CSV table of C-alpha atoms in Angstrom, one decimal:
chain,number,residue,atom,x,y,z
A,1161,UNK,CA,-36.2,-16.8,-15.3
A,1162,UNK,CA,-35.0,-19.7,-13.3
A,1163,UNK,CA,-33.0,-21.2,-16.4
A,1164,UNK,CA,-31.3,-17.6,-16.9
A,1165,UNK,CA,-30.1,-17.6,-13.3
A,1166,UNK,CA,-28.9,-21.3,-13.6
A,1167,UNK,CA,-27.2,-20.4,-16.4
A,1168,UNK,CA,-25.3,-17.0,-15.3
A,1169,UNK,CA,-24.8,-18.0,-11.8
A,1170,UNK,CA,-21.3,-19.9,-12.8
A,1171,UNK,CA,-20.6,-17.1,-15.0
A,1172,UNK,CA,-20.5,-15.1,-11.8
A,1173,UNK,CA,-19.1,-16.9,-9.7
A,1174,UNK,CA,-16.0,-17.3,-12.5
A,1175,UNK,CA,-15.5,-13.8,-12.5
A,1176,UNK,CA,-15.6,-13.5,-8.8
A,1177,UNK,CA,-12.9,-16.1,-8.5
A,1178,UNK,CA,-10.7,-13.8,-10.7
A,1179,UNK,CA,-8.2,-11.1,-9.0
A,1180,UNK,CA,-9.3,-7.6,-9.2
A,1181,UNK,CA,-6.4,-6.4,-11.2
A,1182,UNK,CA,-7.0,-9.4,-14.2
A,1183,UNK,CA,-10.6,-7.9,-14.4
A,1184,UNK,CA,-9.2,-4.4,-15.3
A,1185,UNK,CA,-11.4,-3.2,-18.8
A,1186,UNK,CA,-9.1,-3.7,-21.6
A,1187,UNK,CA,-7.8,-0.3,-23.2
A,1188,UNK,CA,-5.9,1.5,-20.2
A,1189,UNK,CA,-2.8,3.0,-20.7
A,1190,UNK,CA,-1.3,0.4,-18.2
A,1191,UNK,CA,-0.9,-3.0,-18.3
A,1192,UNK,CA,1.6,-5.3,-16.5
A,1193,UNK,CA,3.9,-5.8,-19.3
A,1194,UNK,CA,7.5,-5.5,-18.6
A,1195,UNK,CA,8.6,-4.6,-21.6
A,1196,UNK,CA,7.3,-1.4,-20.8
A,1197,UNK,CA,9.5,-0.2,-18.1
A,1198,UNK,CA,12.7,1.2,-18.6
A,1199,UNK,CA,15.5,0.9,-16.3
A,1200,UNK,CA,16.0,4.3,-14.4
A,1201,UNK,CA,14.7,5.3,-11.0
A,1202,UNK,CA,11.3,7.0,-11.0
A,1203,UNK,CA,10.0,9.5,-8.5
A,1204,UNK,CA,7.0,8.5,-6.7
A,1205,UNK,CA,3.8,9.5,-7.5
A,1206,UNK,CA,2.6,11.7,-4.0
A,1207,UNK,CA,-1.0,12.3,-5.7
A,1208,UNK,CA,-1.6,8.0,-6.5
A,1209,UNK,CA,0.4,6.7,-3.5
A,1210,UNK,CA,-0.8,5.6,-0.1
A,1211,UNK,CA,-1.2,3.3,2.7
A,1212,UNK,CA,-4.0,2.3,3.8
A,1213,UNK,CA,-3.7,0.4,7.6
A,1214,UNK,CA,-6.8,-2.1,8.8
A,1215,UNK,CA,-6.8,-2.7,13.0
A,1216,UNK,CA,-10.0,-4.8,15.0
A,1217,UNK,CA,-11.7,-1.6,16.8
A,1218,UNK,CA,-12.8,-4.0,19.5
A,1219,UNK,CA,-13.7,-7.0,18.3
A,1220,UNK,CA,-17.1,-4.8,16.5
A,1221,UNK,CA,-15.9,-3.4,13.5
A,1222,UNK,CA,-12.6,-3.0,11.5
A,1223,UNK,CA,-11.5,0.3,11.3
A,1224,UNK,CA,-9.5,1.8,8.7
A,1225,UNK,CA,-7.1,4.8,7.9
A,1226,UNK,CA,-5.1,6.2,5.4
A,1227,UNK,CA,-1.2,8.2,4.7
A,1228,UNK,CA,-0.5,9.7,1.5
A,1229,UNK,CA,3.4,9.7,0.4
A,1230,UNK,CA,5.3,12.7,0.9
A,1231,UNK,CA,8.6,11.6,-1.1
A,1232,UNK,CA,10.8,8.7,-2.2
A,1233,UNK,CA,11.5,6.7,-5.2
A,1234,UNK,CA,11.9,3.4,-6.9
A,1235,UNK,CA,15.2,1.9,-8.7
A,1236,UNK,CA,14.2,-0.8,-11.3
A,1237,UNK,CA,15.7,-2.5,-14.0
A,1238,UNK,CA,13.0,-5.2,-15.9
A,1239,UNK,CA,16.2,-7.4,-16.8
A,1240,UNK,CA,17.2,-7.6,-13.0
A,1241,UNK,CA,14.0,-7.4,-11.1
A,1242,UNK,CA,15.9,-8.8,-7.6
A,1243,UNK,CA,18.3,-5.4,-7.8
A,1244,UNK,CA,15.3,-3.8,-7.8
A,1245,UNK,CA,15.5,-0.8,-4.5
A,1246,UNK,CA,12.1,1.3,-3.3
A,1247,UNK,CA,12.0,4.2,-0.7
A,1248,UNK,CA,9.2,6.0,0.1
A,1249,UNK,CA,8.3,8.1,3.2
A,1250,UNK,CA,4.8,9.2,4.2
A,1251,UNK,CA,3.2,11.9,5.9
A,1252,UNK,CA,1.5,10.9,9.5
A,1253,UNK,CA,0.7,14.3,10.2
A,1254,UNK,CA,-1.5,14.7,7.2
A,1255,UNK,CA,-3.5,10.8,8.2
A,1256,UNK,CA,-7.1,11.1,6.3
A,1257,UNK,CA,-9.2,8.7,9.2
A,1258,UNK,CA,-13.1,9.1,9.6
A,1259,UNK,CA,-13.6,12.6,11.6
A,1260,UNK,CA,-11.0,15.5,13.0
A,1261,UNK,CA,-11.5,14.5,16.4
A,1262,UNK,CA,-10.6,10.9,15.9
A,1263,UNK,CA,-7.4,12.3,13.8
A,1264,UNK,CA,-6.2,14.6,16.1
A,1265,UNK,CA,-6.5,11.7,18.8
A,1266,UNK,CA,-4.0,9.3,16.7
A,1267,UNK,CA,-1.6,12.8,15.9
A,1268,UNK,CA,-1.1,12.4,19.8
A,1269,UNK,CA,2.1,11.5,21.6
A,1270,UNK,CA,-0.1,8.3,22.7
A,1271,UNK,CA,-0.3,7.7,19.0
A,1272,UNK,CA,1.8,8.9,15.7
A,1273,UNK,CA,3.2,12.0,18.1
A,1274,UNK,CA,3.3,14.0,14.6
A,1275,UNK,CA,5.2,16.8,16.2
A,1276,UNK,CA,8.2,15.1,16.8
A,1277,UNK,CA,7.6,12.4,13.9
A,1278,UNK,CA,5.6,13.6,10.7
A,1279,UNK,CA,6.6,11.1,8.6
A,1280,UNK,CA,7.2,7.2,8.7
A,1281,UNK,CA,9.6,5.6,6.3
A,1282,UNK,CA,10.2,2.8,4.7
A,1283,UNK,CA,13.7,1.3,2.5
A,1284,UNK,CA,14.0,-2.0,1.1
A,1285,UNK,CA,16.5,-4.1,1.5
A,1286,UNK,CA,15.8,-7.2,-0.3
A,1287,UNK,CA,13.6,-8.2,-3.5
A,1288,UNK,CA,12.6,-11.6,-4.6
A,1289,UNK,CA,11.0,-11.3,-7.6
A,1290,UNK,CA,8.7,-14.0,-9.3
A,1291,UNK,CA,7.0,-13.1,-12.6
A,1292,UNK,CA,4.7,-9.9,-11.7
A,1293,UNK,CA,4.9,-10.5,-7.8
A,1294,UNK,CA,7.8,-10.2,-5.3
A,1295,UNK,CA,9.0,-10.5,-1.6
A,1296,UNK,CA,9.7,-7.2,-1.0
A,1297,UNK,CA,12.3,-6.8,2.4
A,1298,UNK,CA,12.7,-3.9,4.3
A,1299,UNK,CA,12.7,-1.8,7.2
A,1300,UNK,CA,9.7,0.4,8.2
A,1301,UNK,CA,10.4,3.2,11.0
A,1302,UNK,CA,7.2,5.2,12.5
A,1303,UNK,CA,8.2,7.3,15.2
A,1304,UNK,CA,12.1,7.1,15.2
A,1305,UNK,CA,11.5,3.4,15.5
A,1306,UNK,CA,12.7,1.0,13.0
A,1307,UNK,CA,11.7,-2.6,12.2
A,1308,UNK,CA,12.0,-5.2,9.8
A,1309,UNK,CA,8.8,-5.5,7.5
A,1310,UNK,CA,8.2,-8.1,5.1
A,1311,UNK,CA,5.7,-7.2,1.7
A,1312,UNK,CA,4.1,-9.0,-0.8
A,1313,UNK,CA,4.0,-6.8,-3.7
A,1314,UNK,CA,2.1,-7.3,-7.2
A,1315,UNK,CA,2.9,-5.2,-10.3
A,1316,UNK,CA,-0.4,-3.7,-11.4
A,1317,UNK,CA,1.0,-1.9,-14.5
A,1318,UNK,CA,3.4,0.4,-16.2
A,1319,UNK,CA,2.3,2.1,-19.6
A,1320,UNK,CA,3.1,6.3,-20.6
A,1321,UNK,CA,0.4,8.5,-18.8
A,1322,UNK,CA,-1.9,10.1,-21.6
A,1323,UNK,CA,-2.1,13.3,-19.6
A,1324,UNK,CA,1.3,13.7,-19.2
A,1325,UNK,CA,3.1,11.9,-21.2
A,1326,UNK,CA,4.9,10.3,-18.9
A,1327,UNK,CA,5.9,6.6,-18.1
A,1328,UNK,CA,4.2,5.8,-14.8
A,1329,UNK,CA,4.6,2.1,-13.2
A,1330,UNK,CA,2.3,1.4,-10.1
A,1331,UNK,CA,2.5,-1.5,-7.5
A,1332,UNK,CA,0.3,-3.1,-4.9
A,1333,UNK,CA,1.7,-4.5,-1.8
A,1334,UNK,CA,0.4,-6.5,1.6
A,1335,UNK,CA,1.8,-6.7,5.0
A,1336,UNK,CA,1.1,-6.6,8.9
A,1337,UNK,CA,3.0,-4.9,11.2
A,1338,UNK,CA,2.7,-4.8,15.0
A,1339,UNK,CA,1.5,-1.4,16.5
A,1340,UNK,CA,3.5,-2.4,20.0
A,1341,UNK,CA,6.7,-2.4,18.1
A,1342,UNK,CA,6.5,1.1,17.2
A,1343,UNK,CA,4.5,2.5,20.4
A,1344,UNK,CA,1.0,3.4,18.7
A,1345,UNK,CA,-1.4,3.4,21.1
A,1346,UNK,CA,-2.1,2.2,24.4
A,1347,UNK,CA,-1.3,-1.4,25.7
A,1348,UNK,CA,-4.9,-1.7,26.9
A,1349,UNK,CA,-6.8,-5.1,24.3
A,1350,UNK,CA,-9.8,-3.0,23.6
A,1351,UNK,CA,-7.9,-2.3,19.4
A,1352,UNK,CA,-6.0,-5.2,17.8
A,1353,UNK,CA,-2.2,-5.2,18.0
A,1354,UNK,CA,-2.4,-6.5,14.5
A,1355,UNK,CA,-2.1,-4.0,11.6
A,1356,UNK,CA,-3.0,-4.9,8.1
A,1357,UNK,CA,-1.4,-2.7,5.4
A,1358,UNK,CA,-2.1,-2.0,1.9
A,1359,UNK,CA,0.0,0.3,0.0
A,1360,UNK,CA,-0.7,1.3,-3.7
A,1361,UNK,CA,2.4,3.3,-5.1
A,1362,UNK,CA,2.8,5.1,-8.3
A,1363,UNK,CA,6.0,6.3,-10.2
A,1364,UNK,CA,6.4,8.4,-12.6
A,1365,UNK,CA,9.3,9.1,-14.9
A,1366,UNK,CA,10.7,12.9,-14.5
């Protein structure tokens, strides 16, 4: 028993050391070959797409929610990734968090003030591309407010969609944002002004 464990351990630990995406089972309709995008601009995907924001709930726990996409699209041409344009807007008033209370607290004027603002927006304006990752530039606005945001996106795969029969290309992307610049919440330290963000978008061809 002990020589097994010796033995698979750095086997393990290997495959722990490799990004999620590389460990995808082989035989998905995607894969993150260029060759298998066509240039055209692709609606996004509203079912596949979200954001998903990360804040330190008091220095106890990290607590997370999540916005689906309500619209946008992505311009892309594989033989001129940097011309490459995304816009995508997402619905605040529809914010999937861990109970109703807790949601209708953040769809408050203190908060997302969903009434006035039910949907946060961001357009690029700049894309370096290098190989399957980019710098993507751009500017994010969340309650009329609009700031620069900076991502670091990864191209997870493009392939045609066996259910549909469409060509769908997906991306993952990384960035932080400050909730004082947009007026989420109150000033008081007790939840971190820092906000990670993850956002996994889809397109699909029409």
């Amino acid at each position: 028993m002990r020589n097994r464990f010796t033995i698979a351990l750095p086997a393990l630990m290997a495959l722990a050391a490799v990004p999620a995406i590389a460990q995808m089972a082989p035989g998905l309709p995607g894969a993150p070959v260029k060759a298998r995008v066509t240039a055209g601009t692709y609606p996004v995907d509203t079912a596949h797409t979200q954001v998903t924001w990360q804040v330190n709930h008091m220095g106890f726990s990290m607590l997370q929610g999540q916005f689906g996409a309500s619209d946008g699209s992505l311009t892309i041409d594989p033989a001129k990734p940097n011309a490459t344009t995304v816009d995508v807007s997402f619905a605040t008033d529809q914010l999937s968090v861990t109970s109703p209370a807790f949601a209708n607290h953040l769809k408050s004027k203190d908060f997302f003030d969903v009434a006035a603002n039910p949907t946060a927006r961001f357009v690029s304006t700049k894309v370096v591309a290098n190989g399957n990752t980019a710098v993507v530039t751009g500017n994010l606005t969340i309650k009329g407010i609009t700031k620069p945001v900076t991502l670091q996106a990864t191209f997870v795969g493009a392939g045609v969609n066996p259910m549909n029969k469409k060509t769908n290309i997906g991306f993952r992307a990384t960035g932080t944002i400050n909730r004082s610049d947009f007026g989420l919440g109150m000033a008081v330290p007790v939840v971190s002004d820092k906000v990670d963000l993850t956002i996994n978008a889809a397109f699909a061809a029409k």
